[in-house]
Amino acid sequence: MSDDVNPYQQAHAREKAARLKAELLLEDKSRKLYIQKQKLEESYVKLRQQESAMLQNEKLATLGTLSAGVAHEINNPLAFVLSNMESLNNYALSFQKLLLLNQNLLQTDLVSAEARSSLTTLIDEEDLTFVNEDMSELLKDTGDGLCRVRDIVNNLRSFSRTQNTDQVETDLLEGLKGTLKLLDSELKGNVNLQLSLQELPKTICNPNEINQVLLNLIINAKQATEHAKEATLKISSRCKNDIIRIRIQDNGCGMSDEVKKQIFVPFFTTKPVGQGTGMGMAVAYGIIADHQGKIVVQSKEGIGTVFEVQLPVVAKTLT
Ligand SMILES: Nc1ncnc2c1ncn2[C@@H]1O[C@H](COP(=O)(O)OP(=O)(O)OP(=O)(O)O)[C@@H](O)[C@H]1O
Ligand SMILES: [Mg+2]
């Protein structure tokens, strides 16, 4: 029977089978190669992201060291300037009393003509009535300015994490609710607040610092929605896999990639001069890093922003 088979046909069939097998093999190899190429590309993107995150962390750590130095240098002279200002305020009050007494006496007959003349000349020549008014204003403005410097120095210290932190067992949901209560008048009537709050396990942290972070984030979110049509703030809390997540989402102005890259840099602000110090996010970064947590940001210009604070649940005091 096999004699009937044409040897050419046989050879052709063999060759066809071999070709098919080779094609299948090639296809298989190409697919594997393609998958490997895709994996390689994904790894490359991940590596680039990790590299830029590492660079960013390094930059912020360097800035932290620098800020700590600057804050420390400014803090000492600031302390005595503030204390001197307090004494000056008290001295000024004494002189103002003296001037008032003088002016009252000049209205009476108790002063001799000679004394009256020299006192009136002195008051006129030195413009003491104006000095008296201006002195109070100058002292007040100087005091206000010094308080602003003190706040900036404190912010720099929080960013550089040189302060001792008091770690206690905390219910962060209570902290979040307290912070919202504090901001009640600021938010009421201005934004539509949507809360989706889940119970959180207690964790050891510095509650004042974490509340400060939440406050900074919520204020930023509210400020971002100032020109939004229906300003909405969505705030949620949950805990999964021993990570506490507090999310603050706004439908405000959003951020460009350029802005997003710089938000944690001290003094970076897009707000007009005098309206923002640019320290809010830098402080938040320092505090959350100190708690071994993360702040994850997603933002789209014109659409809005989501900030998520992620904190590990800590059962024992951090060392
Ligand atoms: N929710 C947000 N939506 C849009 N942009 C934001 C948001 N949060 C932060 N930003 C951007 O990040 C910048 C830095 O924020 P940060 O809180 O550090 O400083 P600030 O708000 O400008 O000033 P300060 O907090 O001292 O009042 C802001 O100026 C803004 O451009
Ligand atoms: Mg801010």
mmCIF file of C-alpha atoms and ligand atoms in Angstrom:
data_model
loop_
_atom_site.group_PDB
_atom_site.id
_atom_site.type_symbol
_atom_site.label_atom_id
_atom_site.label_comp_id
_atom_site.label_asym_id
_atom_site.label_seq_id
_atom_site.Cartn_x
_atom_site.Cartn_y
_atom_site.Cartn_z
ATOM 1 C CA MET A 1 0.000 0.000 0.000
ATOM 2 C CA SER A 2 2.792 2.334 0.862
ATOM 3 C CA ASP A 3 4.220 1.688 -2.583
ATOM 4 C CA ASP A 4 1.274 3.644 -3.979
ATOM 5 C CA VAL A 5 2.300 6.819 -2.199
ATOM 6 C CA ASN A 6 4.079 9.243 -4.418
ATOM 7 C CA PRO A 7 7.513 9.957 -2.886
ATOM 8 C CA TYR A 8 7.282 13.585 -4.009
ATOM 9 C CA GLN A 9 3.973 13.964 -2.240
ATOM 10 C CA GLN A 10 5.468 12.309 0.807
ATOM 11 C CA ALA A 11 8.419 14.682 0.777
ATOM 12 C CA HIS A 12 6.099 17.628 0.256
ATOM 13 C CA ALA A 13 3.898 16.624 3.208
ATOM 14 C CA ARG A 14 6.972 16.153 5.381
ATOM 15 C CA GLU A 15 8.324 19.501 4.379
ATOM 16 C CA LYS A 16 4.922 21.166 4.970
ATOM 17 C CA ALA A 17 4.656 19.622 8.440
ATOM 18 C CA ALA A 18 8.153 20.741 9.269
ATOM 19 C CA ARG A 19 7.413 24.257 8.041
ATOM 20 C CA LEU A 20 4.215 24.426 10.080
ATOM 21 C CA LYS A 21 6.085 23.264 13.157
ATOM 22 C CA ALA A 22 8.787 25.850 12.568
ATOM 23 C CA GLU A 23 6.191 28.568 12.060
ATOM 24 C CA LEU A 24 4.407 27.594 15.280
ATOM 25 C CA LEU A 25 7.721 27.588 17.108
ATOM 26 C CA LEU A 26 8.561 30.995 15.691
ATOM 27 C CA GLU A 27 5.171 32.348 16.618
ATOM 28 C CA ASP A 28 5.562 30.993 20.134
ATOM 29 C CA LYS A 29 9.038 32.497 20.458
ATOM 30 C CA SER A 30 7.836 35.854 19.102
ATOM 31 C CA ARG A 31 5.004 35.922 21.607
ATOM 32 C CA LYS A 32 7.358 35.136 24.458
ATOM 33 C CA LEU A 33 9.765 37.790 23.211
ATOM 34 C CA TYR A 34 6.955 40.322 22.988
ATOM 35 C CA ILE A 35 5.801 39.553 26.550
ATOM 36 C CA GLN A 36 9.385 39.835 27.790
ATOM 37 C CA LYS A 37 9.779 43.159 25.991
ATOM 38 C CA GLN A 38 6.604 44.452 27.612
ATOM 39 C CA LYS A 39 7.767 43.294 31.041
ATOM 40 C CA LEU A 40 11.108 44.972 30.437
ATOM 41 C CA GLU A 41 9.384 48.202 29.475
ATOM 42 C CA GLU A 42 7.196 48.058 32.590
ATOM 43 C CA SER A 43 10.229 47.417 34.791
ATOM 44 C CA TYR A 44 12.011 50.336 33.147
ATOM 45 C CA VAL A 45 9.096 52.694 33.852
ATOM 46 C CA LYS A 46 8.917 51.432 37.463
ATOM 47 C CA LEU A 47 12.658 51.900 37.855
ATOM 48 C CA ARG A 48 12.436 55.455 36.528
ATOM 49 C CA GLN A 49 9.572 56.199 38.936
ATOM 50 C CA GLN A 50 11.514 54.726 41.849
ATOM 51 C CA GLU A 51 14.591 56.678 40.824
ATOM 52 C CA SER A 52 12.681 59.957 40.716
ATOM 53 C CA ALA A 53 10.968 59.152 44.049
ATOM 54 C CA MET A 54 14.387 58.421 45.577
ATOM 55 C CA LEU A 55 15.824 61.635 44.171
ATOM 56 C CA GLN A 56 12.845 63.575 45.501
ATOM 57 C CA ASN A 57 13.242 61.982 48.945
ATOM 58 C CA GLU A 58 16.941 62.731 48.948
ATOM 59 C CA LYS A 59 16.312 66.330 47.934
ATOM 60 C CA LEU A 60 13.734 66.740 50.696
ATOM 61 C CA ALA A 61 16.055 65.112 53.236
ATOM 62 C CA THR A 62 18.831 67.574 52.274
ATOM 63 C CA LEU A 63 16.361 70.443 52.509
ATOM 64 C CA GLY A 64 15.314 69.089 55.904
ATOM 65 C CA THR A 65 18.890 69.237 57.199
ATOM 66 C CA LEU A 66 19.314 72.713 55.764
ATOM 67 C CA SER A 67 16.014 73.910 57.246
ATOM 68 C CA ALA A 68 16.902 72.488 60.649
ATOM 69 C CA GLY A 69 20.143 74.512 60.601
ATOM 70 C CA VAL A 70 18.454 77.717 59.478
ATOM 71 C CA ALA A 71 15.585 77.290 61.966
ATOM 72 C CA HIS A 72 18.025 76.679 64.801
ATOM 73 C CA GLU A 73 20.120 79.747 63.887
ATOM 74 C CA ILE A 74 17.072 82.001 63.666
ATOM 75 C CA ASN A 75 15.405 80.556 66.738
ATOM 76 C CA ASN A 76 17.957 81.789 69.282
ATOM 77 C CA PRO A 77 18.029 85.480 68.287
ATOM 78 C CA LEU A 78 14.274 85.323 67.720
ATOM 79 C CA ALA A 79 13.730 84.197 71.301
ATOM 80 C CA PHE A 80 15.526 87.223 72.774
ATOM 81 C CA VAL A 81 14.008 89.653 70.242
ATOM 82 C CA LEU A 82 10.540 88.429 71.264
ATOM 83 C CA SER A 83 11.356 88.744 74.928
ATOM 84 C CA ASN A 84 12.861 92.242 74.412
ATOM 85 C CA MET A 85 9.741 93.263 72.514
ATOM 86 C CA GLU A 86 7.647 92.343 75.518
ATOM 87 C CA SER A 87 9.800 94.508 77.796
ATOM 88 C CA LEU A 88 9.723 97.369 75.258
ATOM 89 C CA ASN A 89 5.931 97.191 75.165
ATOM 90 C CA ASN A 90 5.815 97.559 78.948
ATOM 91 C CA TYR A 91 8.336 100.466 78.923
ATOM 92 C CA ALA A 92 6.351 102.200 76.184
ATOM 93 C CA LEU A 93 3.209 101.928 78.302
ATOM 94 C CA SER A 94 5.022 103.651 81.211
ATOM 95 C CA PHE A 95 6.191 106.506 78.968
ATOM 96 C CA GLN A 96 2.717 106.888 77.515
ATOM 97 C CA LYS A 97 1.341 107.211 81.062
ATOM 98 C CA LEU A 98 3.968 109.866 81.819
ATOM 99 C CA LEU A 99 3.066 111.845 78.696
ATOM 100 C CA LEU A 100 -0.636 111.669 79.513
ATOM 101 C CA LEU A 101 0.020 112.886 83.051
ATOM 102 C CA ASN A 102 2.100 115.734 81.628
ATOM 103 C CA GLN A 103 -0.610 116.749 79.206
ATOM 104 C CA ASN A 104 -3.218 116.623 81.977
ATOM 105 C CA LEU A 105 -1.035 118.755 84.271
ATOM 106 C CA LEU A 106 -0.559 121.333 81.528
ATOM 107 C CA GLN A 107 -4.331 121.842 81.539
ATOM 108 C CA THR A 108 -4.161 122.899 85.221
ATOM 109 C CA ASP A 109 -2.657 125.853 87.129
ATOM 110 C CA LEU A 110 -0.304 123.583 89.018
ATOM 111 C CA VAL A 111 2.561 124.155 86.541
ATOM 112 C CA SER A 112 4.678 127.309 86.587
ATOM 113 C CA ALA A 113 4.737 129.407 83.429
ATOM 114 C CA GLU A 114 8.391 128.579 82.830
ATOM 115 C CA ALA A 115 7.861 124.817 83.186
ATOM 116 C CA ARG A 116 4.735 124.986 81.027
ATOM 117 C CA SER A 117 6.637 126.754 78.265
ATOM 118 C CA SER A 118 9.559 124.291 78.243
ATOM 119 C CA LEU A 119 7.234 121.286 78.379
ATOM 120 C CA THR A 120 5.032 122.586 75.543
ATOM 121 C CA THR A 121 8.107 123.376 73.425
ATOM 122 C CA LEU A 122 9.494 119.902 74.028
ATOM 123 C CA ILE A 123 6.189 118.222 73.154
ATOM 124 C CA ASP A 124 5.903 120.300 69.955
ATOM 125 C CA GLU A 125 9.519 120.027 68.864
ATOM 126 C CA GLU A 126 9.690 116.280 69.310
ATOM 127 C CA ASP A 127 6.154 115.820 67.954
ATOM 128 C CA LEU A 128 5.415 113.727 71.016
ATOM 129 C CA THR A 129 1.658 113.549 70.459
ATOM 130 C CA PHE A 130 2.261 111.855 67.079
ATOM 131 C CA VAL A 131 5.128 109.718 68.471
ATOM 132 C CA ASN A 132 2.769 108.499 71.167
ATOM 133 C CA GLU A 133 0.190 107.307 68.600
ATOM 134 C CA ASP A 134 2.709 105.930 66.121
ATOM 135 C CA MET A 135 4.686 104.084 68.795
ATOM 136 C CA SER A 136 1.736 101.836 69.673
ATOM 137 C CA GLU A 137 1.143 101.019 66.015
ATOM 138 C CA LEU A 138 4.830 100.365 65.337
ATOM 139 C CA LEU A 139 5.097 98.078 68.337
ATOM 140 C CA LYS A 140 1.971 96.169 67.310
ATOM 141 C CA ASP A 141 3.139 95.718 63.691
ATOM 142 C CA THR A 142 6.585 94.622 64.864
ATOM 143 C CA GLY A 143 4.994 92.123 67.263
ATOM 144 C CA ASP A 144 2.794 90.726 64.458
ATOM 145 C CA GLY A 145 5.785 90.451 62.123
ATOM 146 C CA LEU A 146 7.799 88.633 64.765
ATOM 147 C CA CYS A 147 4.944 86.184 65.356
ATOM 148 C CA ARG A 148 4.915 85.409 61.646
ATOM 149 C CA VAL A 149 8.659 84.778 61.705
ATOM 150 C CA ARG A 150 8.157 82.522 64.741
ATOM 151 C CA ASP A 151 5.445 80.543 62.872
ATOM 152 C CA ILE A 152 7.711 80.100 59.858
ATOM 153 C CA VAL A 153 10.563 78.921 62.068
ATOM 154 C CA ASN A 154 8.219 76.447 63.785
ATOM 155 C CA ASN A 155 7.059 75.188 60.389
ATOM 156 C CA LEU A 156 10.664 74.752 59.280
ATOM 157 C CA ARG A 157 11.365 72.780 62.424
ATOM 158 C CA SER A 158 8.349 70.539 61.835
ATOM 159 C CA PHE A 159 9.496 69.946 58.268
ATOM 160 C CA SER A 160 13.006 69.053 59.346
ATOM 161 C CA ARG A 161 11.612 66.831 62.108
ATOM 162 C CA THR A 162 14.031 67.926 64.806
ATOM 163 C CA GLN A 163 11.415 68.264 67.505
ATOM 164 C CA ASN A 164 10.685 65.544 69.983
ATOM 165 C CA THR A 165 7.427 63.877 69.217
ATOM 166 C CA ASP A 166 5.030 62.683 71.880
ATOM 167 C CA GLN A 167 3.767 59.319 70.749
ATOM 168 C CA VAL A 168 0.512 58.114 72.265
ATOM 169 C CA GLU A 169 -2.166 55.596 71.395
ATOM 170 C CA THR A 170 -4.627 57.498 69.225
ATOM 171 C CA ASP A 171 -7.933 57.104 67.476
ATOM 172 C CA LEU A 172 -7.245 58.972 64.236
ATOM 173 C CA LEU A 173 -10.943 59.030 63.319
ATOM 174 C CA GLU A 174 -11.572 61.113 66.441
ATOM 175 C CA GLY A 175 -8.694 63.363 65.350
ATOM 176 C CA LEU A 176 -10.197 63.750 61.881
ATOM 177 C CA LYS A 177 -13.622 64.563 63.317
ATOM 178 C CA GLY A 178 -12.060 67.106 65.688
ATOM 179 C CA THR A 179 -10.195 68.753 62.821
ATOM 180 C CA LEU A 180 -13.428 68.974 60.808
ATOM 181 C CA LYS A 181 -15.174 70.555 63.774
ATOM 182 C CA LEU A 182 -12.392 73.118 63.996
ATOM 183 C CA LEU A 183 -12.892 73.967 60.325
ATOM 184 C CA ASP A 184 -16.680 73.949 60.572
ATOM 185 C CA SER A 185 -17.224 77.675 60.035
ATOM 186 C CA GLU A 186 -14.617 77.721 57.251
ATOM 187 C CA LEU A 187 -16.312 74.887 55.352
ATOM 188 C CA LYS A 188 -19.991 75.475 56.128
ATOM 189 C CA GLY A 189 -21.802 77.169 53.277
ATOM 190 C CA ASN A 190 -18.681 77.182 51.118
ATOM 191 C CA VAL A 191 -18.318 73.517 50.212
ATOM 192 C CA ASN A 192 -20.464 70.436 49.986
ATOM 193 C CA LEU A 193 -18.830 68.086 52.453
ATOM 194 C CA GLN A 194 -19.291 64.356 51.840
ATOM 195 C CA LEU A 195 -18.006 62.082 54.567
ATOM 196 C CA SER A 196 -17.496 58.348 54.316
ATOM 197 C CA LEU A 197 -15.877 57.498 57.608
ATOM 198 C CA GLN A 198 -15.043 53.992 58.747
ATOM 199 C CA GLU A 199 -13.811 53.115 62.233
ATOM 200 C CA LEU A 200 -10.016 53.004 62.508
ATOM 201 C CA PRO A 201 -7.892 50.847 64.795
ATOM 202 C CA LYS A 202 -5.975 52.729 67.461
ATOM 203 C CA THR A 203 -2.401 53.497 66.506
ATOM 204 C CA ILE A 204 0.594 54.985 68.257
ATOM 205 C CA CYS A 205 1.462 58.376 66.814
ATOM 206 C CA ASN A 206 1.683 62.058 67.623
ATOM 207 C CA PRO A 207 -1.981 63.108 67.359
ATOM 208 C CA ASN A 208 -1.279 66.850 67.272
ATOM 209 C CA GLU A 209 1.051 66.423 64.344
ATOM 210 C CA ILE A 210 -1.309 64.164 62.389
ATOM 211 C CA ASN A 211 -4.177 66.582 63.011
ATOM 212 C CA GLN A 212 -1.948 69.364 61.717
ATOM 213 C CA VAL A 213 -1.405 67.361 58.507
ATOM 214 C CA LEU A 214 -5.148 66.790 58.071
ATOM 215 C CA LEU A 215 -5.825 70.467 58.728
ATOM 216 C CA ASN A 216 -3.266 71.545 56.115
ATOM 217 C CA LEU A 217 -4.682 69.121 53.534
ATOM 218 C CA ILE A 218 -8.316 70.096 54.127
ATOM 219 C CA ILE A 219 -7.524 73.824 54.009
ATOM 220 C CA ASN A 220 -5.644 73.338 50.734
ATOM 221 C CA ALA A 221 -8.551 71.340 49.288
ATOM 222 C CA LYS A 222 -11.008 74.027 50.319
ATOM 223 C CA GLN A 223 -8.816 76.783 48.901
ATOM 224 C CA ALA A 224 -8.490 74.849 45.626
ATOM 225 C CA THR A 225 -12.278 74.797 45.200
ATOM 226 C CA GLU A 226 -12.689 78.528 45.640
ATOM 227 C CA HIS A 227 -13.673 79.043 41.984
ATOM 228 C CA ALA A 228 -15.295 75.638 41.470
ATOM 229 C CA LYS A 229 -18.930 75.485 40.351
ATOM 230 C CA GLU A 230 -20.182 73.095 42.996
ATOM 231 C CA ALA A 231 -17.324 72.921 45.432
ATOM 232 C CA THR A 232 -17.221 69.414 46.866
ATOM 233 C CA LEU A 233 -14.909 67.829 49.407
ATOM 234 C CA LYS A 234 -15.032 64.069 49.876
ATOM 235 C CA ILE A 235 -13.297 62.798 52.978
ATOM 236 C CA SER A 236 -13.000 59.135 53.803
ATOM 237 C CA SER A 237 -11.241 56.922 56.307
ATOM 238 C CA ARG A 238 -10.597 53.199 56.184
ATOM 239 C CA CYS A 239 -8.043 50.627 57.209
ATOM 240 C CA LYS A 240 -6.882 47.702 55.102
ATOM 241 C CA ASN A 241 -3.952 45.362 55.651
ATOM 242 C CA ASP A 242 -2.889 47.334 58.732
ATOM 243 C CA ILE A 243 -2.588 50.549 56.739
ATOM 244 C CA ILE A 244 -4.777 53.476 57.776
ATOM 245 C CA ARG A 245 -5.884 55.517 54.793
ATOM 246 C CA ILE A 246 -7.379 58.986 55.090
ATOM 247 C CA ARG A 247 -8.421 60.418 51.760
ATOM 248 C CA ILE A 248 -9.243 64.038 50.952
ATOM 249 C CA GLN A 249 -10.662 64.643 47.528
ATOM 250 C CA ASP A 250 -11.636 67.970 45.991
ATOM 251 C CA ASN A 251 -13.062 69.071 42.672
ATOM 252 C CA GLY A 252 -10.915 72.203 42.655
ATOM 253 C CA CYS A 253 -8.360 73.646 40.271
ATOM 254 C CA GLY A 254 -6.077 70.581 40.284
ATOM 255 C CA MET A 255 -2.363 70.734 39.566
ATOM 256 C CA SER A 256 -0.100 70.539 36.545
ATOM 257 C CA ASP A 257 2.650 67.888 36.645
ATOM 258 C CA GLU A 258 5.143 70.718 37.175
ATOM 259 C CA VAL A 259 3.319 71.941 40.309
ATOM 260 C CA LYS A 260 2.726 68.385 41.558
ATOM 261 C CA LYS A 261 6.465 67.723 41.527
ATOM 262 C CA GLN A 262 7.178 70.634 43.849
ATOM 263 C CA ILE A 263 4.365 70.667 46.407
ATOM 264 C CA PHE A 264 6.504 69.187 49.191
ATOM 265 C CA VAL A 265 9.346 71.662 48.676
ATOM 266 C CA PRO A 266 9.451 74.219 51.520
ATOM 267 C CA PHE A 267 8.145 77.652 50.507
ATOM 268 C CA PHE A 268 6.744 76.406 47.198
ATOM 269 C CA THR A 269 3.398 78.099 46.653
ATOM 270 C CA THR A 270 1.243 79.128 43.717
ATOM 271 C CA LYS A 271 -0.758 81.480 45.908
ATOM 272 C CA PRO A 272 -0.324 85.266 45.725
ATOM 273 C CA VAL A 273 2.321 86.895 47.895
ATOM 274 C CA GLY A 274 1.134 87.157 51.483
ATOM 275 C CA GLN A 275 -1.560 84.490 51.079
ATOM 276 C CA GLY A 276 0.482 81.316 51.403
ATOM 277 C CA THR A 277 3.831 80.524 52.988
ATOM 278 C CA GLY A 278 4.196 77.328 50.969
ATOM 279 C CA MET A 279 5.028 75.387 54.127
ATOM 280 C CA GLY A 280 1.762 73.441 54.592
ATOM 281 C CA MET A 281 2.661 70.448 52.442
ATOM 282 C CA ALA A 282 6.334 70.501 53.445
ATOM 283 C CA VAL A 283 5.298 70.216 57.081
ATOM 284 C CA ALA A 284 2.815 67.446 56.222
ATOM 285 C CA TYR A 285 5.529 65.548 54.357
ATOM 286 C CA GLY A 286 7.945 65.776 57.291
ATOM 287 C CA ILE A 287 5.367 64.592 59.803
ATOM 288 C CA ILE A 288 4.087 61.665 57.727
ATOM 289 C CA ALA A 289 7.604 60.532 56.818
ATOM 290 C CA ASP A 290 8.403 60.639 60.531
ATOM 291 C CA HIS A 291 5.494 58.259 61.123
ATOM 292 C CA GLN A 292 6.784 55.896 58.416
ATOM 293 C CA GLY A 293 3.786 56.753 56.277
ATOM 294 C CA LYS A 294 3.179 58.118 52.806
ATOM 295 C CA ILE A 295 1.190 60.888 51.158
ATOM 296 C CA VAL A 296 -0.077 59.803 47.758
ATOM 297 C CA VAL A 297 -1.241 62.504 45.343
ATOM 298 C CA GLN A 298 -3.373 62.250 42.242
ATOM 299 C CA SER A 299 -4.363 65.412 40.461
ATOM 300 C CA LYS A 300 -5.719 66.634 37.156
ATOM 301 C CA GLU A 301 -5.740 70.271 36.159
ATOM 302 C CA GLY A 302 -9.272 71.636 36.077
ATOM 303 C CA ILE A 303 -10.731 68.404 37.493
ATOM 304 C CA GLY A 304 -9.484 68.114 41.059
ATOM 305 C CA THR A 305 -7.094 66.469 43.448
ATOM 306 C CA VAL A 306 -6.985 63.460 45.735
ATOM 307 C CA PHE A 307 -4.577 63.299 48.653
ATOM 308 C CA GLU A 308 -4.298 60.043 50.555
ATOM 309 C CA VAL A 309 -2.443 59.843 53.842
ATOM 310 C CA GLN A 310 -1.298 56.280 54.471
ATOM 311 C CA LEU A 311 -0.108 55.363 57.947
ATOM 312 C CA PRO A 312 0.896 51.954 59.248
ATOM 313 C CA VAL A 313 -0.984 50.803 62.350
ATOM 314 C CA VAL A 314 1.588 50.891 65.127
ATOM 315 C CA ALA A 315 1.054 48.871 68.259
ATOM 316 C CA LYS A 316 4.368 49.687 69.969
ATOM 317 C CA THR A 317 6.120 53.048 70.434
ATOM 318 C CA LEU A 318 8.402 53.903 67.505
ATOM 319 C CA THR A 319 12.053 54.208 68.391
HETATM 320 N N1 LIG B 1 -5.807 70.338 46.901
HETATM 321 C C1 LIG B 1 -5.007 71.051 46.103
HETATM 322 N N2 LIG B 1 -5.418 71.416 44.873
HETATM 323 C C2 LIG B 1 -4.620 72.141 44.050
HETATM 324 N N3 LIG B 1 -3.385 72.539 44.374
HETATM 325 C C3 LIG B 1 -2.911 72.222 45.580
HETATM 326 C C4 LIG B 1 -3.682 71.450 46.513
HETATM 327 N N4 LIG B 1 -2.937 71.269 47.626
HETATM 328 C C5 LIG B 1 -1.753 71.881 47.400
HETATM 329 N N5 LIG B 1 -1.728 72.468 46.192
HETATM 330 C C6 LIG B 1 -0.605 73.201 45.586
HETATM 331 O O1 LIG B 1 0.535 73.011 46.385
HETATM 332 C C7 LIG B 1 1.094 74.274 46.759
HETATM 333 C C8 LIG B 1 1.788 74.135 48.094
HETATM 334 O O2 LIG B 1 0.840 73.877 49.132
HETATM 335 P P1 LIG B 1 1.204 74.267 50.624
HETATM 336 O O3 LIG B 1 0.068 73.871 51.488
HETATM 337 O O4 LIG B 1 2.552 73.729 50.935
HETATM 338 O O5 LIG B 1 1.368 75.831 50.580
HETATM 339 P P2 LIG B 1 0.228 76.937 50.373
HETATM 340 O O6 LIG B 1 -1.123 76.318 50.570
HETATM 341 O O7 LIG B 1 0.485 77.595 49.065
HETATM 342 O O8 LIG B 1 0.549 77.938 51.534
HETATM 343 P P3 LIG B 1 0.166 77.752 53.093
HETATM 344 O O9 LIG B 1 -0.170 76.312 53.316
HETATM 345 O O10 LIG B 1 1.366 78.185 53.812
HETATM 346 O O11 LIG B 1 -1.014 78.626 53.292
HETATM 347 C C9 LIG B 1 -0.096 75.230 46.736
HETATM 348 O O12 LIG B 1 0.319 76.559 46.567
HETATM 349 C C10 LIG B 1 -0.883 74.695 45.532
HETATM 350 O O13 LIG B 1 -0.329 75.153 44.332
HETATM 351 MG MG MG B 2 -1.530 75.128 52.313
#
